[in-house]
Coordinates of C-alpha atoms and ligand atoms in Angstrom, one line a residue:
M1 CA -75.6 -50.3 -86.0
N2 CA -71.8 -50.4 -86.6
K3 CA -69.7 -53.2 -85.2
S4 CA -68.0 -51.2 -82.4
N5 CA -71.3 -49.9 -81.1
F6 CA -72.6 -53.4 -81.1
S7 CA -69.5 -54.7 -79.3
R8 CA -69.9 -52.0 -76.7
R9 CA -73.6 -52.8 -76.1
R10 CA -72.8 -56.5 -76.0
V11 CA -70.2 -56.0 -73.4
L12 CA -72.5 -53.8 -71.4
Q13 CA -75.2 -56.5 -71.5
A14 CA -72.6 -59.1 -70.5
A15 CA -71.7 -57.1 -67.4
S16 CA -75.2 -55.6 -66.7
S17 CA -76.1 -57.9 -63.8
L18 CA -72.8 -57.2 -61.9
A19 CA -73.9 -54.3 -59.8
G20 CA -77.2 -55.9 -59.0
F21 CA -75.7 -59.1 -58.0
G22 CA -74.8 -57.9 -54.5
L23 CA -71.1 -58.7 -54.2
L24 CA -70.1 -55.1 -54.4
G25 CA -73.5 -53.5 -54.2
P26 CA -74.7 -50.7 -56.4
A27 CA -72.9 -47.9 -54.5
L28 CA -69.6 -46.4 -55.6
A29 CA -66.5 -47.6 -53.8
A30 CA -65.6 -45.6 -50.7
A31 CA -62.1 -44.9 -52.0
P32 CA -61.8 -44.9 -55.8
K33 CA -58.7 -46.7 -57.1
R34 CA -56.4 -46.2 -60.1
I35 CA -56.3 -49.6 -61.9
L36 CA -54.1 -50.5 -64.8
I37 CA -55.2 -53.6 -66.8
L38 CA -52.6 -55.3 -68.9
G39 CA -55.0 -56.5 -71.6
G40 CA -58.6 -55.5 -71.1
T41 CA -60.4 -56.0 -74.4
G42 CA -60.8 -59.8 -74.8
F43 CA -63.2 -61.6 -72.5
L44 CA -62.3 -61.2 -68.8
G45 CA -60.9 -57.7 -69.3
P46 CA -64.1 -56.0 -70.5
A47 CA -66.0 -57.6 -67.6
I48 CA -63.5 -56.1 -65.2
V49 CA -63.7 -52.7 -66.9
E50 CA -67.5 -52.6 -66.5
V51 CA -67.5 -53.5 -62.8
A52 CA -64.6 -51.2 -62.0
K53 CA -66.3 -48.3 -63.8
S54 CA -69.6 -48.9 -62.0
R55 CA -67.6 -48.6 -58.7
G56 CA -66.1 -45.3 -59.7
H57 CA -62.5 -46.5 -60.2
T58 CA -60.2 -44.9 -62.8
L59 CA -58.8 -47.2 -65.5
T60 CA -55.9 -47.5 -67.9
L61 CA -55.7 -50.3 -70.5
F62 CA -52.4 -51.5 -71.9
N63 CA -52.5 -53.6 -75.1
R64 CA -51.5 -53.6 -78.7
G65 CA -54.7 -52.1 -79.9
K66 CA -55.5 -55.1 -82.1
T67 CA -58.4 -56.8 -80.2
R68 CA -61.7 -54.9 -80.5
P69 CA -60.0 -51.5 -80.6
G70 CA -63.3 -49.7 -80.6
L71 CA -64.1 -50.8 -77.1
F72 CA -64.1 -48.2 -74.2
P73 CA -63.4 -45.0 -76.1
D74 CA -63.7 -43.1 -72.8
I75 CA -60.9 -45.0 -71.1
E76 CA -57.1 -44.1 -71.1
K77 CA -55.2 -46.5 -73.4
R78 CA -51.5 -47.1 -73.6
Q79 CA -50.3 -49.0 -76.6
G80 CA -47.4 -51.5 -76.6
D81 CA -46.5 -55.1 -76.4
R82 CA -46.1 -57.4 -73.4
D83 CA -42.8 -58.5 -75.0
P84 CA -40.2 -55.8 -74.3
L85 CA -38.3 -57.1 -77.4
K86 CA -41.2 -56.4 -79.8
G87 CA -41.9 -52.9 -81.2
E88 CA -42.2 -50.3 -78.5
G89 CA -42.5 -53.0 -75.9
L90 CA -43.4 -51.6 -72.4
K91 CA -42.2 -48.0 -73.2
S92 CA -45.7 -46.5 -72.8
L93 CA -45.7 -47.7 -69.2
A94 CA -42.6 -45.8 -68.3
T95 CA -44.6 -43.2 -66.4
G96 CA -47.7 -43.4 -64.2
E97 CA -48.7 -44.6 -60.8
W98 CA -51.5 -47.0 -60.0
D99 CA -53.0 -48.6 -56.9
A100 CA -53.3 -51.9 -58.7
V101 CA -52.3 -53.7 -61.8
I102 CA -54.5 -56.5 -63.1
D103 CA -52.4 -58.6 -65.4
D104 CA -54.7 -60.8 -67.4
S105 CA -52.7 -61.2 -70.6
G106 CA -49.5 -62.8 -69.1
Y107 CA -48.4 -66.1 -70.6
Y108 CA -44.6 -66.1 -70.5
P109 CA -42.5 -65.5 -67.3
R110 CA -40.0 -63.3 -69.1
M111 CA -42.8 -60.9 -70.1
V112 CA -44.7 -61.0 -66.8
G113 CA -41.4 -60.4 -65.0
A114 CA -40.6 -57.4 -67.2
S115 CA -43.9 -55.7 -66.5
A116 CA -43.9 -56.6 -62.8
Q117 CA -40.3 -55.2 -62.3
L118 CA -41.0 -52.1 -64.3
L119 CA -44.2 -51.3 -62.4
A120 CA -43.1 -52.5 -58.9
P121 CA -41.9 -49.0 -57.7
R122 CA -45.1 -47.3 -58.9
V123 CA -48.0 -49.7 -58.0
K124 CA -49.2 -51.0 -54.6
Q125 CA -50.7 -54.4 -55.7
Y126 CA -50.2 -56.7 -58.7
L127 CA -53.0 -59.2 -59.5
Y128 CA -51.8 -61.9 -61.8
I129 CA -54.5 -64.0 -63.5
S130 CA -53.1 -67.4 -63.6
S131 CA -55.1 -70.6 -64.1
I132 CA -56.1 -73.8 -62.3
S133 CA -53.9 -75.4 -65.0
C134 CA -50.8 -74.1 -63.0
Y135 CA -51.0 -77.3 -60.8
K136 CA -49.0 -80.4 -61.6
E137 CA -51.0 -83.1 -63.4
P138 CA -52.9 -85.2 -62.6
S139 CA -55.1 -82.9 -60.5
P140 CA -55.5 -84.1 -56.9
I141 CA -59.0 -84.8 -55.6
N142 CA -60.2 -81.8 -53.6
G143 CA -56.8 -80.0 -54.0
D144 CA -56.2 -76.6 -52.5
E145 CA -53.8 -73.8 -53.2
D146 CA -50.8 -75.7 -51.7
A147 CA -51.0 -78.5 -54.2
P148 CA -47.8 -79.0 -56.2
L149 CA -47.3 -76.8 -59.2
A150 CA -46.5 -77.8 -62.7
V151 CA -42.8 -77.5 -63.6
L152 CA -41.5 -76.7 -67.1
A153 CA -39.0 -79.2 -68.6
D154 CA -37.3 -76.1 -70.2
P155 CA -37.7 -73.0 -68.0
N156 CA -36.9 -70.8 -71.0
V157 CA -39.5 -72.3 -73.4
E158 CA -41.6 -69.6 -75.1
D159 CA -44.3 -71.6 -76.9
M160 CA -47.4 -73.4 -75.6
G161 CA -46.2 -76.8 -77.0
K162 CA -48.3 -79.6 -78.5
N163 CA -51.9 -79.6 -77.1
F164 CA -50.9 -76.6 -74.9
A165 CA -48.8 -78.9 -72.8
N166 CA -46.6 -76.0 -71.6
Y167 CA -49.5 -73.7 -70.6
G168 CA -49.8 -74.8 -66.9
G169 CA -46.0 -74.8 -66.3
L170 CA -45.7 -71.4 -67.9
K171 CA -48.6 -70.0 -65.8
A172 CA -46.8 -71.3 -62.6
A173 CA -43.6 -69.7 -63.7
C174 CA -45.4 -66.4 -64.5
E175 CA -46.8 -66.4 -60.9
A176 CA -43.3 -66.8 -59.5
A177 CA -42.0 -63.9 -61.7
A178 CA -44.7 -61.6 -60.4
E179 CA -44.2 -62.7 -56.8
A180 CA -40.4 -62.2 -57.1
A181 CA -40.9 -58.6 -58.3
L182 CA -43.5 -57.6 -55.7
P183 CA -43.1 -59.8 -52.7
G184 CA -46.1 -59.7 -50.4
R185 CA -47.9 -57.4 -52.8
T186 CA -49.3 -60.0 -55.3
T187 CA -52.7 -61.5 -55.7
I188 CA -52.4 -64.8 -57.6
V189 CA -55.7 -65.8 -59.0
R190 CA -56.2 -69.3 -60.5
P191 CA -59.5 -69.5 -62.3
G192 CA -61.0 -72.7 -63.6
Y193 CA -62.9 -72.4 -66.9
I194 CA -64.2 -68.8 -67.2
V195 CA -67.6 -68.9 -68.8
G196 CA -70.7 -66.8 -69.5
P197 CA -71.7 -64.0 -71.9
D198 CA -69.0 -62.8 -74.3
D199 CA -66.9 -66.1 -74.0
P200 CA -65.0 -66.4 -77.3
T201 CA -64.1 -70.0 -76.7
G202 CA -67.4 -71.7 -77.4
R203 CA -66.7 -74.4 -74.8
F204 CA -69.4 -73.9 -72.1
T205 CA -71.5 -72.1 -74.6
Y206 CA -71.8 -75.3 -76.6
W207 CA -74.1 -76.8 -74.0
P208 CA -76.9 -74.2 -73.8
V209 CA -76.8 -73.7 -77.6
R210 CA -76.9 -77.5 -78.3
F211 CA -79.9 -78.0 -75.9
D212 CA -81.7 -75.1 -77.5
K213 CA -81.8 -77.1 -80.8
G214 CA -83.4 -80.0 -79.0
G215 CA -83.6 -83.6 -80.1
E216 CA -81.4 -86.4 -78.8
V217 CA -78.4 -84.9 -77.1
A218 CA -75.2 -86.9 -76.4
V219 CA -74.2 -86.2 -72.8
P220 CA -71.0 -87.5 -71.4
G221 CA -70.5 -89.0 -67.9
A222 CA -73.1 -89.2 -65.2
P223 CA -75.4 -86.6 -63.6
S224 CA -73.5 -87.0 -60.3
D225 CA -70.1 -86.0 -61.8
P226 CA -68.7 -83.0 -60.0
F227 CA -68.6 -79.7 -62.1
Q228 CA -66.8 -76.4 -61.6
V229 CA -66.6 -73.2 -63.6
I230 CA -66.7 -69.5 -62.8
D231 CA -69.0 -66.9 -64.4
V232 CA -66.8 -64.1 -65.9
R233 CA -69.0 -61.5 -64.1
D234 CA -68.4 -63.1 -60.7
L235 CA -64.7 -63.3 -61.3
A236 CA -64.5 -59.7 -62.4
A237 CA -66.5 -58.6 -59.4
W238 CA -64.2 -60.4 -57.0
L239 CA -61.1 -59.0 -58.7
V240 CA -62.4 -55.5 -58.2
L241 CA -63.2 -56.4 -54.6
A242 CA -59.7 -57.7 -54.1
V243 CA -58.3 -54.3 -55.3
E244 CA -60.7 -52.4 -53.0
T245 CA -59.7 -54.5 -50.0
G246 CA -56.0 -54.9 -50.9
T247 CA -56.4 -58.7 -50.7
T248 CA -53.1 -60.5 -51.5
G249 CA -52.3 -64.3 -51.5
R250 CA -53.0 -67.2 -53.8
F251 CA -56.6 -68.1 -54.6
N252 CA -58.4 -70.8 -56.6
A253 CA -61.2 -69.0 -58.4
L254 CA -64.0 -71.4 -59.4
G255 CA -67.4 -72.1 -58.2
P256 CA -69.8 -72.8 -56.8
D257 CA -69.4 -72.6 -53.0
K258 CA -71.2 -75.8 -52.4
P259 CA -70.4 -78.8 -54.6
M260 CA -72.4 -78.9 -57.9
N261 CA -73.0 -81.8 -60.2
W262 CA -73.0 -82.0 -64.0
G263 CA -76.7 -83.1 -63.9
R264 CA -77.7 -79.7 -62.6
V265 CA -75.9 -78.0 -65.5
I266 CA -77.7 -80.3 -68.0
S267 CA -81.1 -79.6 -66.3
A268 CA -80.4 -75.8 -66.5
C269 CA -79.7 -76.2 -70.2
Q270 CA -82.9 -78.1 -70.8
K271 CA -84.9 -75.5 -68.8
A272 CA -83.4 -72.5 -70.8
A273 CA -83.9 -74.2 -74.2
K274 CA -86.9 -73.4 -76.4
A275 CA -86.9 -77.0 -77.8
S276 CA -87.4 -80.2 -75.8
S277 CA -84.6 -82.8 -75.8
T278 CA -83.9 -86.4 -74.7
L279 CA -80.6 -87.3 -73.1
A280 CA -78.3 -90.0 -74.4
W281 CA -75.9 -90.4 -71.4
I282 CA -72.6 -91.9 -72.5
P283 CA -70.6 -93.3 -69.6
G284 CA -67.2 -91.7 -68.7
E285 CA -65.5 -95.0 -69.0
F286 CA -66.5 -95.3 -72.7
I287 CA -65.6 -91.7 -73.5
A288 CA -62.2 -92.0 -71.9
K289 CA -61.3 -94.7 -74.3
Q290 CA -62.2 -92.6 -77.4
D291 CA -58.8 -90.7 -77.8
D292 CA -60.2 -88.4 -80.6
I293 CA -63.4 -87.3 -78.8
E294 CA -63.3 -84.5 -76.2
F295 CA -66.5 -83.1 -75.0
P296 CA -66.1 -79.4 -74.0
I297 CA -65.6 -78.5 -70.4
W298 CA -66.7 -81.9 -68.9
A299 CA -63.9 -84.3 -68.0
P300 CA -64.2 -88.1 -67.1
Y301 CA -64.7 -88.5 -63.4
L302 CA -62.1 -91.3 -63.3
G303 CA -58.4 -91.9 -63.7
D304 CA -56.1 -88.9 -64.3
T305 CA -59.0 -86.5 -64.7
K306 CA -61.0 -87.5 -61.6
G307 CA -59.8 -84.4 -59.6
F308 CA -60.3 -82.0 -62.5
H309 CA -63.6 -80.5 -61.2
T310 CA -63.0 -80.9 -57.5
W311 CA -60.8 -78.0 -56.5
Q312 CA -61.3 -76.3 -53.1
N313 CA -62.2 -72.7 -53.2
Q314 CA -62.7 -71.8 -49.5
R315 CA -59.9 -69.3 -49.5
A316 CA -61.5 -67.2 -52.2
V317 CA -65.0 -67.6 -50.6
Q318 CA -63.6 -66.4 -47.3
A319 CA -62.1 -63.4 -49.2
G320 CA -65.6 -62.5 -50.6
M321 CA -65.9 -64.5 -53.8
R322 CA -69.5 -65.2 -54.6
F323 CA -71.1 -67.2 -57.4
R324 CA -74.4 -66.7 -59.2
P325 CA -76.5 -69.8 -59.8
I326 CA -75.5 -71.8 -62.9
E327 CA -79.1 -71.5 -64.1
Q328 CA -78.5 -67.8 -64.6
T329 CA -75.1 -68.3 -66.3
V330 CA -76.7 -70.8 -68.7
A331 CA -79.7 -68.6 -69.6
D332 CA -77.6 -65.4 -70.0
T333 CA -75.0 -67.3 -72.1
L334 CA -77.7 -68.6 -74.5
A335 CA -79.3 -65.1 -74.8
W336 CA -76.0 -63.5 -75.5
Y337 CA -74.9 -66.1 -78.0
Q338 CA -78.1 -65.7 -80.0
G339 CA -77.8 -61.9 -80.0
Q340 CA -74.1 -61.9 -81.1
L341 CA -74.6 -64.4 -83.8
K342 CA -76.6 -61.9 -85.9
V343 CA -73.7 -59.3 -85.9
E344 CA -70.4 -61.1 -85.1
K345 CA -70.8 -64.3 -87.0
G346 CA -68.0 -66.6 -86.1
R347 CA -66.2 -64.9 -83.2
T348 CA -67.5 -67.6 -80.9
K349 CA -67.1 -71.0 -82.7
L350 CA -68.8 -73.8 -80.7
A351 CA -66.2 -76.2 -79.4
F352 CA -68.1 -79.4 -80.5
T353 CA -69.7 -80.0 -83.8
A354 CA -72.9 -81.8 -84.9
E355 CA -70.7 -84.3 -86.8
Q356 CA -68.7 -85.1 -83.7
E357 CA -71.8 -85.6 -81.7
A358 CA -73.4 -87.9 -84.3
D359 CA -70.1 -89.8 -84.5
V360 CA -69.8 -90.4 -80.7
L361 CA -73.5 -91.4 -80.5
K362 CA -73.1 -93.9 -83.2
R363 CA -70.0 -95.4 -81.6
W364 CA -71.8 -95.7 -78.3
K365 CA -74.9 -97.3 -79.9
D366 CA -72.8 -99.7 -82.0
A367 CA -70.9 -100.8 -78.9
N368 CA -74.1 -101.4 -77.1
Q369 CA -75.6 -103.4 -80.0
A370 CA -72.4 -105.5 -80.3
K371 CA -72.7 -106.2 -76.5
A372 CA -76.4 -107.2 -76.9
G373 CA -75.7 -109.3 -80.0
Ligands
NAP401 N1 -60.8 -68.5 -70.6 C1 -60.7 -69.3 -69.6 O1 -61.4 -70.3 -69.4 C2 -59.5 -69.1 -68.7 C3 -59.3 -70.0 -67.6 C4 -58.3 -69.8 -66.7 C5 -57.4 -68.7 -66.8 N2 -57.6 -67.9 -67.9 C6 -56.7 -66.7 -68.0 O2 -57.5 -65.6 -68.0 C7 -56.8 -64.5 -68.6 C8 -57.8 -63.7 -69.3 O3 -57.8 -63.7 -70.7 P1 -58.7 -62.8 -71.6 O4 -58.3 -63.0 -73.0 O5 -60.1 -62.9 -71.2 O6 -58.1 -61.3 -71.2 P2 -58.5 -59.9 -71.8 O7 -57.6 -58.9 -71.0 O8 -59.9 -59.6 -71.8 O9 -58.0 -60.0 -73.3 C9 -56.6 -60.2 -73.6 C10 -56.0 -58.8 -73.8 O10 -54.6 -58.9 -74.0 C11 -54.1 -58.1 -75.0 N3 -52.9 -58.7 -75.5 C12 -52.7 -59.9 -76.1 N4 -51.4 -60.1 -76.5 C13 -50.8 -58.9 -76.1 C14 -49.4 -58.5 -76.2 N5 -48.5 -59.3 -76.7 N6 -49.1 -57.3 -75.7 C15 -50.1 -56.5 -75.2 N7 -51.3 -56.8 -75.0 C16 -51.7 -58.1 -75.5 C17 -55.3 -58.1 -76.0 O11 -55.3 -56.9 -76.8 P3 -54.5 -56.8 -78.2 O12 -54.7 -58.0 -79.0 O13 -55.1 -55.6 -78.8 O14 -53.1 -56.6 -77.8 C18 -56.5 -58.1 -75.1 O15 -56.8 -56.8 -74.6 C19 -55.6 -65.1 -69.3 O16 -54.5 -64.8 -68.6 C20 -55.9 -66.6 -69.3 O17 -54.7 -67.4 -69.2 C21 -58.6 -68.0 -68.8

């Protein structure tokens, strides 16, 4: 099988349970929409494409043609760059009308503003994929969509900065650029960590894969720590629903609908694994003091990161967002990772190494021994 066939099958598998999940139902949408995706071939984009296609909508993808160019040969593509100053820029979008634009590749306000202004006369709705990082740090406990936003020290900055320090402020500025171009016609979507099959980041994926190996697993924090993520398939399904219903406004997009704790995620990983494991819980207080150790996705439930996994999501839930059980996300992510490893070695690099795990375990055991001695 060649790589592009595999990529296509992999994406189809990743999206396969969308229609059956019940949010949108298996039937075609009553009124098919014309949807333009700015991006579309990374992680969230393909999940949106699959669900939109299954609902009978017509799609156009705009991107540079660099990321997985073999994907979706049957869909209209327009080539260009989000940056109007680079190459042909947005020229290929000079014509055309769409019911909705889903902008899931916007990182700089100048570029989001340019596409939003260009398209405003020819689209009804502009959905901008922002991030939960758009809020001012530290995250409040149980914050909602009215929490204060991050503000850039230099509003013209066009790099992410050290440790991605500008990412949140840039996302907030991008939201404002979209809203200014299409007042009352924007849907601002603020996802937490997007996870599930096809995730290229290796952050959430680390956990099911690590447990599958078995043995003593270093686990940060406590089972009662709150935990929030969103399965890419649930986010994609809601975005398509928001297009179908013309939903506008600002929405945190992360689940589940009832509070979930980290212990449930760990149990789900143990259940999905072929090997058995023992848990070495390392308290959040200890981890927070290790400046060079950062476990993927989990954050210490204390100090400045205490609110990190406690965002409210009622607005999105009321607007139809639904979440599959974390057990399903864990099992599907593990199955996908094992399948893709054979063909696409290295696209998804796990975000924590065996060496890092051994190192933190040793530090914790040494600290305990020192205390006992
Ligand atoms: N992953 C998370 O946990 C997470 C959490 C919160 C929010 N988000 C947000 O979710 C969004 C989804 O990201 P995704 O990567 O999954 O989206 P995607 O649409 O699946 O992939 C990114 C797309 O953007 C295109 N692209 C990149 N640079 C471009 C440029 N300069 N001009 C034109 N097209 C360009 C890529 O194609 P080419 O390379 O071929 O151009 C690709 O098609 C992002 O806005 C991100 O900030 C992600």
